[in-house]
Coordinates of C-alpha atoms and ligand atoms in Angstrom, one line a residue:
X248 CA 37.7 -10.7 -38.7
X249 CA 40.5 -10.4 -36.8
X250 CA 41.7 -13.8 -34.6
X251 CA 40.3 -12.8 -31.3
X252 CA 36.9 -11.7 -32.9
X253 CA 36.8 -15.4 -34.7
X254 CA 37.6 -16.5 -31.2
X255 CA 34.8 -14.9 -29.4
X256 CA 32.8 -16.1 -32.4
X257 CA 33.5 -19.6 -32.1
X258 CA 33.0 -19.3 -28.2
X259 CA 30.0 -17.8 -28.2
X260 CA 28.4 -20.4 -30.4
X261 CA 29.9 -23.5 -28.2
X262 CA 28.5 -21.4 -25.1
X263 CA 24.8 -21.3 -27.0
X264 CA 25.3 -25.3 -28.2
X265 CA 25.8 -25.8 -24.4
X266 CA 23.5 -23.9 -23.5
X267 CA 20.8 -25.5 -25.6
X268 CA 22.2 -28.6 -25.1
X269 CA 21.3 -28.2 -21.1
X270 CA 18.2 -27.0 -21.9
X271 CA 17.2 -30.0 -23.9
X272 CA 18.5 -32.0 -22.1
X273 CA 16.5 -30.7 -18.9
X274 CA 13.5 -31.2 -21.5
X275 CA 14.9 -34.6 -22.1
X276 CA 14.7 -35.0 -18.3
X277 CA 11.4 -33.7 -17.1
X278 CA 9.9 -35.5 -20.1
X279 CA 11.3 -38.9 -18.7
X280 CA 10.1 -37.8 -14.9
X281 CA 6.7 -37.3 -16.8
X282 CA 6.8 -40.6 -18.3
X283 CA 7.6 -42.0 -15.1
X284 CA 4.9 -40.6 -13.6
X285 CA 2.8 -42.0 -16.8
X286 CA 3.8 -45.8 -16.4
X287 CA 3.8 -45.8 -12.8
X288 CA 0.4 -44.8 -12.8
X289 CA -0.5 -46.7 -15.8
X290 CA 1.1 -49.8 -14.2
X291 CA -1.1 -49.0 -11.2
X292 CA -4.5 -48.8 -13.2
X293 CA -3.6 -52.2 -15.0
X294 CA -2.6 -54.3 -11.5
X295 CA -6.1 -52.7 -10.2
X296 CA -8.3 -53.6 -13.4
X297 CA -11.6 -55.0 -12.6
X298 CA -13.1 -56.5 -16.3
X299 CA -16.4 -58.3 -15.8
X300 CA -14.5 -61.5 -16.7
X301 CA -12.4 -61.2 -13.2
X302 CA -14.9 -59.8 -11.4
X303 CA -17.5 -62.9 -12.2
X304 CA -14.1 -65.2 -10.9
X305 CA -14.5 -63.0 -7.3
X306 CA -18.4 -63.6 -7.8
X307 CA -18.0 -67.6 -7.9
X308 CA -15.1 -67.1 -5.5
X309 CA -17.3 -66.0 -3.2
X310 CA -20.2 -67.9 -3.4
X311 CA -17.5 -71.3 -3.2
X312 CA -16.1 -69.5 0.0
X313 CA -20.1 -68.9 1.6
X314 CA -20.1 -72.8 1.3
X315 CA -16.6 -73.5 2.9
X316 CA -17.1 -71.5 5.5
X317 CA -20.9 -72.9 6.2
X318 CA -19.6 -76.4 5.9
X319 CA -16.9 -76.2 8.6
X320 CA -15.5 -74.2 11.9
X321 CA -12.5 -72.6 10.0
X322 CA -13.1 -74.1 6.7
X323 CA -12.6 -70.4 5.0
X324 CA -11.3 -66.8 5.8
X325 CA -15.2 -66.2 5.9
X326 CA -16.4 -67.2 9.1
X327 CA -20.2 -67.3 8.1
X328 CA -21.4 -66.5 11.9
X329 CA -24.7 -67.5 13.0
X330 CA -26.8 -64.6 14.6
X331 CA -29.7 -66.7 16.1
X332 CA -31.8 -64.2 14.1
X333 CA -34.2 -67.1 12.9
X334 CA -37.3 -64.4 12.1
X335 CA -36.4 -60.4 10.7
X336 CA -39.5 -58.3 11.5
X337 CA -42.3 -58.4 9.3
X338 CA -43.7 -54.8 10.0
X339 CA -46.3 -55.7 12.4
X340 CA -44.1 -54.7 15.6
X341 CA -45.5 -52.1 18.0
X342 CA -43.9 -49.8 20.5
X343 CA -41.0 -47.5 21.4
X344 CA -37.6 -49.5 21.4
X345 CA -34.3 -47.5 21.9
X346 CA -30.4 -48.8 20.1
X347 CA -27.3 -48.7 20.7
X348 CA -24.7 -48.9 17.7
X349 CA -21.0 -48.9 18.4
X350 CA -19.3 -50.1 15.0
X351 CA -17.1 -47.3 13.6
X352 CA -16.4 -43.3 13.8
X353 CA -19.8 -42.6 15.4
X354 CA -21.3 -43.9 18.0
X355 CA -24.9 -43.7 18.2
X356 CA -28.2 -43.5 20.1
X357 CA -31.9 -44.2 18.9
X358 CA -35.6 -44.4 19.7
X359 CA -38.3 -45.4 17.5
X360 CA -41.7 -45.5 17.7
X361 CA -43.5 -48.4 15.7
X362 CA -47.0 -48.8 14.9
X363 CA -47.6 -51.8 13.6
X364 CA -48.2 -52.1 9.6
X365 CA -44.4 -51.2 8.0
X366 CA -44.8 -48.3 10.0
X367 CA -42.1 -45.9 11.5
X368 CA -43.9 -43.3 13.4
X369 CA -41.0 -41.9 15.4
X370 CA -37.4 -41.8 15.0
X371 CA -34.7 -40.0 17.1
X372 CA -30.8 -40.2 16.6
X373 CA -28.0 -39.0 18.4
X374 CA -24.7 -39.1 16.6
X375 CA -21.6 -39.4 19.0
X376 CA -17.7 -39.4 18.0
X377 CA -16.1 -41.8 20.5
X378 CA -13.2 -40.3 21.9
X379 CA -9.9 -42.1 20.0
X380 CA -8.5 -42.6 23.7
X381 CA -11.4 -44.6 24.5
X382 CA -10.9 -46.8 21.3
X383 CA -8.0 -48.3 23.0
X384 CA -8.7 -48.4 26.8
X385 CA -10.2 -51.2 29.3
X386 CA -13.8 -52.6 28.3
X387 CA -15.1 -50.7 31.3
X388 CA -14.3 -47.2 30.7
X389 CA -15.7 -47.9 27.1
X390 CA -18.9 -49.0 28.3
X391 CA -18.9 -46.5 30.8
X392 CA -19.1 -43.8 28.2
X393 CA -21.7 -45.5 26.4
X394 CA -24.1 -46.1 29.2
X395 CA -23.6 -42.8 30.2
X396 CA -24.5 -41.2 26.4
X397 CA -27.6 -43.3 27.0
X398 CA -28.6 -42.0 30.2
X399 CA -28.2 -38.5 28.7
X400 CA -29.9 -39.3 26.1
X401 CA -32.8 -41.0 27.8
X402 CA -33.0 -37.7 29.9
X403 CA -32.8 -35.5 27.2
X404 CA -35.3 -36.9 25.1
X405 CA -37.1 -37.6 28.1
X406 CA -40.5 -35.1 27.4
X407 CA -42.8 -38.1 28.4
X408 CA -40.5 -40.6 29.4
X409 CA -38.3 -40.3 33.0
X410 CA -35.6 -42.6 33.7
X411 CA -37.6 -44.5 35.8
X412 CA -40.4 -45.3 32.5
X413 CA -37.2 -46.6 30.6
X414 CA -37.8 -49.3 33.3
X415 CA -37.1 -52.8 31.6
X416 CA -37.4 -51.2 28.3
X417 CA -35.9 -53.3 25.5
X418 CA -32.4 -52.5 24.0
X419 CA -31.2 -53.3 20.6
X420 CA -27.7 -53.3 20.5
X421 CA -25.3 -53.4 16.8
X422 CA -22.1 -54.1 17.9
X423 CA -20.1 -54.2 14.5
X424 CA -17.3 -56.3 15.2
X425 CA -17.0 -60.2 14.4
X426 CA -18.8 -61.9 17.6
X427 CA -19.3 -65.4 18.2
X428 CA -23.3 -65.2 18.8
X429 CA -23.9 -67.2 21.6
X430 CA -27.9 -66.8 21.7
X431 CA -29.9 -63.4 19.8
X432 CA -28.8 -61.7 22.8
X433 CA -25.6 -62.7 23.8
X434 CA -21.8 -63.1 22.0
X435 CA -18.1 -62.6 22.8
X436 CA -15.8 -60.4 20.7
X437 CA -13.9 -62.3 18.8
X438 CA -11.5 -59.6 17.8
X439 CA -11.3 -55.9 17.0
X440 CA -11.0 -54.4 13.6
X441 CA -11.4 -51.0 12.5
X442 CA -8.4 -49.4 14.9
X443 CA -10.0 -50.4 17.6
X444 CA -7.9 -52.2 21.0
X445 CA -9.5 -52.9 23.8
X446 CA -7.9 -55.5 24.6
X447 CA -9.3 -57.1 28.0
X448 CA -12.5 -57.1 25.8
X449 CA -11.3 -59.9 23.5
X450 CA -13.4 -63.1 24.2
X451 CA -15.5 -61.3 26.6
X452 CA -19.6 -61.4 26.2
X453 CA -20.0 -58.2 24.9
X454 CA -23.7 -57.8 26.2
X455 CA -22.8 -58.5 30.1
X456 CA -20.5 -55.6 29.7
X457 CA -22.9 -53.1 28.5
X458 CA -25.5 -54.6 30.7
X459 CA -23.3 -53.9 34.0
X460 CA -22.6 -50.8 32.8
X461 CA -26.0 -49.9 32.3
X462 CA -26.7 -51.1 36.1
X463 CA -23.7 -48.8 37.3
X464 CA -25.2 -46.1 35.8
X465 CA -28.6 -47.0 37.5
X466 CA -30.5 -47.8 34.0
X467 CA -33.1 -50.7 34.0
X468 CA -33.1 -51.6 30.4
X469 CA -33.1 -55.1 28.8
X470 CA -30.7 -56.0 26.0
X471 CA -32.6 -58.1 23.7
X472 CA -31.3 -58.2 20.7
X473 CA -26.9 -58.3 19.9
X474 CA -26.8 -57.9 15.9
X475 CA -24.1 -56.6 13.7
X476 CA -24.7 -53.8 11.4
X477 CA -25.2 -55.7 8.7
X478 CA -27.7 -57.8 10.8
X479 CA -30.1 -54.7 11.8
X480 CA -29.4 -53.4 7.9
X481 CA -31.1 -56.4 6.9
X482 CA -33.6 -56.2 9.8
X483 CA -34.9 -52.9 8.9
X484 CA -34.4 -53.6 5.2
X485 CA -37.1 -56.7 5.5
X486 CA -39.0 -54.5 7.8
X487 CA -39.9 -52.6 4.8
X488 CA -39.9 -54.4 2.4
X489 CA -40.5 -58.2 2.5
X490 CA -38.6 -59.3 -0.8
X491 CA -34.8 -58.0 1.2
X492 CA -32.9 -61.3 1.7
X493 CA -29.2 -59.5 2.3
X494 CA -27.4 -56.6 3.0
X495 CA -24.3 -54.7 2.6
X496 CA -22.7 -52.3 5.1
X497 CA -20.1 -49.8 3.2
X498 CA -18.7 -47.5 5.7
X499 CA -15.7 -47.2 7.8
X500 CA -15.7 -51.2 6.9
X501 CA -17.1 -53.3 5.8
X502 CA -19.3 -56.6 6.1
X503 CA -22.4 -58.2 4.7
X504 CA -25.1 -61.0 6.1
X505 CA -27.8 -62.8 4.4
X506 CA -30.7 -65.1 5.2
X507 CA -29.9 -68.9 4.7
X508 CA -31.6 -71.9 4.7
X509 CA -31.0 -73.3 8.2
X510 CA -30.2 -76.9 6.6
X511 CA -27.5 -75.3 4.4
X512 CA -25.7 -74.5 8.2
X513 CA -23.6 -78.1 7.7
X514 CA -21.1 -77.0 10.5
X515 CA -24.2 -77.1 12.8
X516 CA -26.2 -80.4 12.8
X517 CA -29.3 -80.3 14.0
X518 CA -30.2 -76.8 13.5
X519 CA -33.8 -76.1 14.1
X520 CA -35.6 -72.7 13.5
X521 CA -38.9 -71.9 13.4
X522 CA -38.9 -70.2 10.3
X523 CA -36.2 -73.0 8.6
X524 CA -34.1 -69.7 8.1
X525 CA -31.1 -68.0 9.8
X526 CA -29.4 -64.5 9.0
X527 CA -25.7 -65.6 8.6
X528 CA -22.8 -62.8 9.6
X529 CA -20.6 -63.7 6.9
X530 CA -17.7 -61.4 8.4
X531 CA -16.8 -61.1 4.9
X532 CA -14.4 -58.4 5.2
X533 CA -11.9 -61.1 5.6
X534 CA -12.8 -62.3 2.3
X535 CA -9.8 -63.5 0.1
X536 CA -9.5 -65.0 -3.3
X537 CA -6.4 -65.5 -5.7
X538 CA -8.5 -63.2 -7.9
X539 CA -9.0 -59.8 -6.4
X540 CA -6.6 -57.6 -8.0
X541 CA -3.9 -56.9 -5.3
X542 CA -1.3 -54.5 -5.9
X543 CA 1.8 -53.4 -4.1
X544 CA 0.1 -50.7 -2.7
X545 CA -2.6 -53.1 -1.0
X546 CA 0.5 -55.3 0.6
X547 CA 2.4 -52.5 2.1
X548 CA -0.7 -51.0 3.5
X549 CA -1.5 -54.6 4.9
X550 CA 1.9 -55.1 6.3
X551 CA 2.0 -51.6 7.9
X552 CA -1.6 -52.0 9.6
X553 CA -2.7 -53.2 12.8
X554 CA -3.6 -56.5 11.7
X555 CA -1.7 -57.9 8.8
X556 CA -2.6 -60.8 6.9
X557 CA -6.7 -59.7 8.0
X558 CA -9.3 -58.7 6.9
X559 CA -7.9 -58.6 3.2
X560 CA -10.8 -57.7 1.1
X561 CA -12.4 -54.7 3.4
X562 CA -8.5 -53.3 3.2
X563 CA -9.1 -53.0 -0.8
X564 CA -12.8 -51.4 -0.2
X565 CA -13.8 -49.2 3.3
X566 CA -13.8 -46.1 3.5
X567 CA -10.7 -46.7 6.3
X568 CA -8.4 -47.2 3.6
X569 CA -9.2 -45.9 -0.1
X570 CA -7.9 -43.1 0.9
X571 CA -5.1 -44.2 2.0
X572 CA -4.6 -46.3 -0.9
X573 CA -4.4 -43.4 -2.6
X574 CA -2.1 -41.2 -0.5
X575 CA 1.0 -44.3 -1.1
X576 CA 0.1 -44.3 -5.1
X577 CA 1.1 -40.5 -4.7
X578 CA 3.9 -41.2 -2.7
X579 CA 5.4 -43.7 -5.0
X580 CA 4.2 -41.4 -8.0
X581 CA 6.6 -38.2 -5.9
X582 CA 9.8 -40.7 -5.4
X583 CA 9.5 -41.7 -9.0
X584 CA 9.1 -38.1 -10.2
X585 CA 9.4 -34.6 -8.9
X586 CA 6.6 -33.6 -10.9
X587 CA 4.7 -32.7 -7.8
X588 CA 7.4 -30.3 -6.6
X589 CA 9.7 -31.2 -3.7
X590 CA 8.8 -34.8 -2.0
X591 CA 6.7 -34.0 0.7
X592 CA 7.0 -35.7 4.3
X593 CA 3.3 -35.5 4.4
X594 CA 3.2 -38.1 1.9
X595 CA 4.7 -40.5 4.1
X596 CA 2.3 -40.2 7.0
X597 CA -0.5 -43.1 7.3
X598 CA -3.9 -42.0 6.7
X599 CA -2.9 -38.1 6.3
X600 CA -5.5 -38.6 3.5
X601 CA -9.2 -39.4 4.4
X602 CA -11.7 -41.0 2.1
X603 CA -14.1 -38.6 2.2
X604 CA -11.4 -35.9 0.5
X605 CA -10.2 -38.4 -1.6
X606 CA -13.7 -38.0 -2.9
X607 CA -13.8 -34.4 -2.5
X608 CA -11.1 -34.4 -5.6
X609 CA -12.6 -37.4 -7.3
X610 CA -15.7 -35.3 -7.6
X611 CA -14.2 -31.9 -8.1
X612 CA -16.5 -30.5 -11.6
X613 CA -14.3 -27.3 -11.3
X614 CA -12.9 -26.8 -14.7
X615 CA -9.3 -25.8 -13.1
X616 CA -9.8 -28.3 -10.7
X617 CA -9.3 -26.0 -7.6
X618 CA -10.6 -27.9 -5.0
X619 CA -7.9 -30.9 -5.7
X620 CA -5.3 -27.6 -5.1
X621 CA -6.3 -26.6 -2.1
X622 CA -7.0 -30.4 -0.9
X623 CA -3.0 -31.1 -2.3
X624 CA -2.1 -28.0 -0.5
X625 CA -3.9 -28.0 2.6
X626 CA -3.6 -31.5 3.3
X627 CA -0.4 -32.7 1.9
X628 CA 1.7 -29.6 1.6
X629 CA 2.3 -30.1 -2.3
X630 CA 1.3 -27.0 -3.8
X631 CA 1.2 -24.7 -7.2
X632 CA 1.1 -28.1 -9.2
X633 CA -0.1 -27.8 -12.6
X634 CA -3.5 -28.9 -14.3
X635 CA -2.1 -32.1 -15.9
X636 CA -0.9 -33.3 -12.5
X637 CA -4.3 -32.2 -10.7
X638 CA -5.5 -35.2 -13.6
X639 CA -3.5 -37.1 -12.6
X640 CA -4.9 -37.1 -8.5
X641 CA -8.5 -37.4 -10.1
X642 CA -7.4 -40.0 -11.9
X643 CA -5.6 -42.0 -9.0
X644 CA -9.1 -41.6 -6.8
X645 CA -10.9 -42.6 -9.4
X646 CA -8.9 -46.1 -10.2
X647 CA -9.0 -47.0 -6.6
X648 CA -12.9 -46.3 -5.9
X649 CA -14.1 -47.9 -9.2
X650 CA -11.9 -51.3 -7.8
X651 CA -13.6 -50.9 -4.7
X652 CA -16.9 -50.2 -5.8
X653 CA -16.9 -53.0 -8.6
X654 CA -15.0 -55.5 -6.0
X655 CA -18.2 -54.8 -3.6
X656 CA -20.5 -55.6 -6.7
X657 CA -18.9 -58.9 -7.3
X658 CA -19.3 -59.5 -3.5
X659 CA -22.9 -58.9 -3.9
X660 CA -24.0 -61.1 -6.9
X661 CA -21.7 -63.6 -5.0
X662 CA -24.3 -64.0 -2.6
X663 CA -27.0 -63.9 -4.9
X664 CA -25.5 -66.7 -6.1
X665 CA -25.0 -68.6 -3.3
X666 CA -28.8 -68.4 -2.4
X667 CA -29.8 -69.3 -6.7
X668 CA -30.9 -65.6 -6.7
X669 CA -28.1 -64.6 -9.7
X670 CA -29.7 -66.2 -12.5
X671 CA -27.4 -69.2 -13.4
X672 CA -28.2 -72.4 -11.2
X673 CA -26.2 -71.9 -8.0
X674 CA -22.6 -72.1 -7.1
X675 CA -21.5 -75.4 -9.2
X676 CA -23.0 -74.8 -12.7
X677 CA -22.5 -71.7 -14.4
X678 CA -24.5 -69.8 -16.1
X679 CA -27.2 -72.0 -18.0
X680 CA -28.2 -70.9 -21.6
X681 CA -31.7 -70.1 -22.1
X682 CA -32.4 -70.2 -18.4
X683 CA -35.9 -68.4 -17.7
X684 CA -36.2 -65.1 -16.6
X685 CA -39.6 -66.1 -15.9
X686 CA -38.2 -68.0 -12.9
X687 CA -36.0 -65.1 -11.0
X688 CA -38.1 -63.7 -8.0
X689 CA -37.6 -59.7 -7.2
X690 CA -34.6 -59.8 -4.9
X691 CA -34.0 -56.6 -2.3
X692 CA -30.4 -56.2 -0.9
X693 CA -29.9 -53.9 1.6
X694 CA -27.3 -51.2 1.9
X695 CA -26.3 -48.7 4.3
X696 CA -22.7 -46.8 4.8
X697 CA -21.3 -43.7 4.7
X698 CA -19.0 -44.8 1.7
X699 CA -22.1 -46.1 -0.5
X700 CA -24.8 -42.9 0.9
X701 CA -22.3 -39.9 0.4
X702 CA -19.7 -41.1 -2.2
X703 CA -21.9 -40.2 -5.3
X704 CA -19.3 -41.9 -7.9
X705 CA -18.6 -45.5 -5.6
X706 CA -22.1 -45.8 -5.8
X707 CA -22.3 -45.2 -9.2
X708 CA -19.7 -47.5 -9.7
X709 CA -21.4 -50.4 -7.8
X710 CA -24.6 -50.2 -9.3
X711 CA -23.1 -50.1 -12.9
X712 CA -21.1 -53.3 -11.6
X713 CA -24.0 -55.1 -10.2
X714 CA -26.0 -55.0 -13.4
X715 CA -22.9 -55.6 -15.7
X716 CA -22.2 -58.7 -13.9
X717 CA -25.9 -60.3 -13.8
X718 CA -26.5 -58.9 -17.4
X719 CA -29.4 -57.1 -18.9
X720 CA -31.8 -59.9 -18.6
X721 CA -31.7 -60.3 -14.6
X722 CA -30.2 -56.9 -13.5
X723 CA -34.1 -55.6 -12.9
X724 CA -35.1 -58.4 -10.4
X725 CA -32.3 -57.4 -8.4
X726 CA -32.5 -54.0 -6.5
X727 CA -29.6 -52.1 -3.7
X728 CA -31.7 -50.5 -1.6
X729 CA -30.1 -48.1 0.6
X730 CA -31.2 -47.6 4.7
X731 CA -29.8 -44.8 6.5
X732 CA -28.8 -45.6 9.7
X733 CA -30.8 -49.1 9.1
X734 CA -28.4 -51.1 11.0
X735 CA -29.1 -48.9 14.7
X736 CA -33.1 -48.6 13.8
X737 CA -32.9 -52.4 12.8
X738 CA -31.2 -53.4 16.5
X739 CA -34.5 -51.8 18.2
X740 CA -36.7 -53.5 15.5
X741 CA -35.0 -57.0 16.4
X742 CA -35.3 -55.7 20.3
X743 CA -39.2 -55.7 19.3
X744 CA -39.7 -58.7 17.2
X745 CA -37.4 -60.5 20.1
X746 CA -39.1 -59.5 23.1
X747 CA -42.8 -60.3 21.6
X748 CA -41.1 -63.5 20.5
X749 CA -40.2 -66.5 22.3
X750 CA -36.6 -66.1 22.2
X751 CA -36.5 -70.2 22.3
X752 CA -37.1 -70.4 18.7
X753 CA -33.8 -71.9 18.2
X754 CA -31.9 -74.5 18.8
X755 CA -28.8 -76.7 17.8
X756 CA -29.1 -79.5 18.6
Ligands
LIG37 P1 -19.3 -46.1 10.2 O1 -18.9 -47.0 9.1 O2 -18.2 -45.6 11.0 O3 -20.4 -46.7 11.1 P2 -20.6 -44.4 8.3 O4 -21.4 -45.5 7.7 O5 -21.2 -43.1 8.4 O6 -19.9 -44.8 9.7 O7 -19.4 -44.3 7.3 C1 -18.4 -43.4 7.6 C2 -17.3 -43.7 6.6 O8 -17.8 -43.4 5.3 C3 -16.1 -42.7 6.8 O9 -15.1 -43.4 7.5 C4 -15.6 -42.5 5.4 O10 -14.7 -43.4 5.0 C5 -16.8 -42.7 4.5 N1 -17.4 -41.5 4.1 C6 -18.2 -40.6 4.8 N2 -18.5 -39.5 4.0 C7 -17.9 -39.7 2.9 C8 -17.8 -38.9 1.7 N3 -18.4 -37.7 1.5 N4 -17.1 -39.4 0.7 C9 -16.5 -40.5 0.8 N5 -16.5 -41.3 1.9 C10 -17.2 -40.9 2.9
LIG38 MG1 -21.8 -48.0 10.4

């Protein structure tokens, strides 16, 4: 070999060393960005873990915070709201009783026909989007559109009954906001959640409003009844079954009420009820504890919201914001790594990612996992990702619905605790060996939501949760029932049981 050959000999083989050299070393690369990706995300699963040991510290936490908040005005982040609602139906109410339920998305309309012996003979709903300008205008536009839905409504579904039969008719109104219940049928807004801004609204009675709107619109109809969602839940819940004692709304937000023993209402002396009882609005969306496992993902989406430093514990579980939970993990998961292609600006917008498609991938049983593609691709603009980071989506969904759905559970048994319906003796002793199973009564909570009805897995979730927590022995005696739309039909089952009533019932003295 002559020199130049040894030349081209020895060049050619550096070129291939470099060449390999690159190309391991792009290996080396995109195995590191892959190992990113994999401790970022494992990171993220440990920060979110929810082992039965933490979750029974959110149950007592809970229960410890029902009492703080009953004991004092302000005494915890759970303002424990009395409702006036001293007697739920019992099933013996007669008659046709229309609703109104403003809480979330939908806004909607009802009627129901009752006959007396836990029966429902009638039921009519209209579902109504309310228009996002309206979500932060003046009270009176607002109210304006809802007294005119009614009228509509009335007219529509008028084939025996004109306006003028609606005459002095009784109203149930769910107004799912935290409102400082003034009587069963009157209350001021004591803030908006949920994207909602109305701001003149703020302290107002809420009922006044809707009634003058309802006389502007020339409709003669009596509101007897202001509940919360969770309130009617419960209402129609007990309606049907006698043993319901609380209940959970999972939707959009969420919140849960419960019935109490009116002497355990400390920050109201004097309480008197016919019944000794009084449904309690625990607002409990605003729940906080030390123990809920917060990650950095739950503090940026609190500090970029429209109310930071509020309503902590419905920000780690509604259906407003799993989804976007997910959306930042991805994000973070994209900066770290370019294993889902070229960082997309989609990523960075705020709630680009809804719950209900975050479930859409969670749930995807394709085996190529197509419907995360087109989700990634329609929705985010990441596309042509491969398998392995389609798992990793499903994976993300799944970590953040099975800390909400188990967080929920631990809410749950929390109140069963509070009210000695857990098993153990209460909220100061834990759980007591050899305690009798003989002594636990059949306990029905409630539950209604779009989160808990149509997310088939976060329901799953929670009911695994409920029964891990309370353990094999007690899980039976304790049963989540769910009520569609039981928080509207509830409102015109409390506008029954309150107009029979004498509304008088209570009274602080
Ligand atoms: P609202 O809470 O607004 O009164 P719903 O109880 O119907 O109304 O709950 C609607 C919420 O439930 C949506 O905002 C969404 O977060 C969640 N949701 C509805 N459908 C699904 C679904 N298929 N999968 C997951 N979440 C869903
Ligand atoms: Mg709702």
């Amino acid at each position: 070999m002559g020199k130049l050959g040894l030349g081209i000999a020895v060049g050619c083989a550096v070129a291939s060393c470099a060449i390999a050299a690159m190309m391991v070393g792009r290996r080396v690369k995109s195995r590191r960005r892959w190992w990113n990706v994999v401790r970022a995300l494992d990171e993220f699963e440990e920060a979110a873990s929810t082992p039965v040991e933490r979750l029974r510290q959110v149950v007592d936490a809970m229960a410890v915070e029902m009492h703080a908040g009953l004991a004092s005005e302000g005494g915890s982040k759970l303002k424990m709201l009395l409702t006036f609602v001293d007697n739920l139906p019992d099933g013996s109410e007669n008659g046709i009783y229309y609703a109104l339920h403003v809480g979330g998305t939908n806004f909607r309309i009802l009627r129901i026909q009752l006959g007396g012996q836990r029966s429902i003979l009638g039921h009519d709903v209209e579902r109504k989007p309310i228009p996002q300008l309206l979500m932060t205008s003046t009270s009176e536009e607002f109210f304006d559109f809802i007294a005119l839905s009614l009228k509509e409504f009335v007219e529509r579904k008028g084939d025996s009954l004109q306006l003028s039969q609606v005459r002095g008719k009784d109203l149930g109104f769910t107004f799912s906001f935290p409102v400082k219940q003034t009587s069963v049928s009157s209350g001021t807004l004591i803030k908006w959640t949920k994207g909602f801004a109305i701001e003149d609204m703020v302290e107002k009675d809420v009922v006044e409003c809707l009634q003058k709107a309802l006389s502007r619109r020339g409709l003669d109809m009596n509101v007897t009844a202001l509940v919360n969602d969770s309130v009617g839940t419960l209402a129609v819940g007990h309606f049907l079954d006698k043993d319901t004692v609380a209940a959970v709304v999972i939707g959009t937000g969420t919140n849960a009420c419960y019935l109490e023993r009116a002497d355990a209402v400390i920050k109201c002396q004097g309480l008197l009820t016919t019944s000794g009882g009084m449904v309690i609005n625990m607002e409990w969306g605003n729940f906080w504890s030390s123990h809920l496992p917060r990650t950095s993902y739950d503090i940026d989406l609190d500090a970029e919201s429209q109310n930071p430093n509020d309503q902590g514990f419905e920000k780690m579980i509604s259906g407003m914001y799993l989804g976007d939970i997910v959306r930042r993990v991805i994000h973070r998961l994209s900066l770290e790594s370019d294993v889902f292609g070229p960082l997309s600006s989609k990523l960075s917008a705020r709630f680009v990612l809804s719950t209900p498609l975050m479930a859409a991938m969670h749930e995807d049983e394709s085996p190529d996992l197509s419907e995360v593609s087109r989700i990634l691709e329609e929705n985010l603009d990441i596309r042509d990702v491969p398998l392995k980071v389609r798992k990793i989506m499903v994976k993300v969904c799944d970590v953040v619905t099975r800390r909400a759905a188990r967080l929920v559970a631990a809410g749950i048994v929390g109140i069963l605790k509070k009210i000695g319906r857990d098993g153990t003796g209460g909220v100061t002793s834990g759980r007591i060996k050899g305690y009798k199973v003989g002594k636990m009564r059949r306990t029905v909570v409630a539950v209604e939501g779009g989160l808990y009805t149509s997310y088939t897995r976060f329901r799953e979730y929670l009911n695994e949760a409920v029964a891990e927590i309370l353990g094999e022995e007690i899980a039976p005696y304790v049963i989540l029932k769910v009520m569609e739309d039981g928080s509207g039909i509830g409102a015109a089952m409390l506008a029954a049981s309150n107009s029979a009533r004498s509304v008088d019932t209570v009274q602080v003295l």
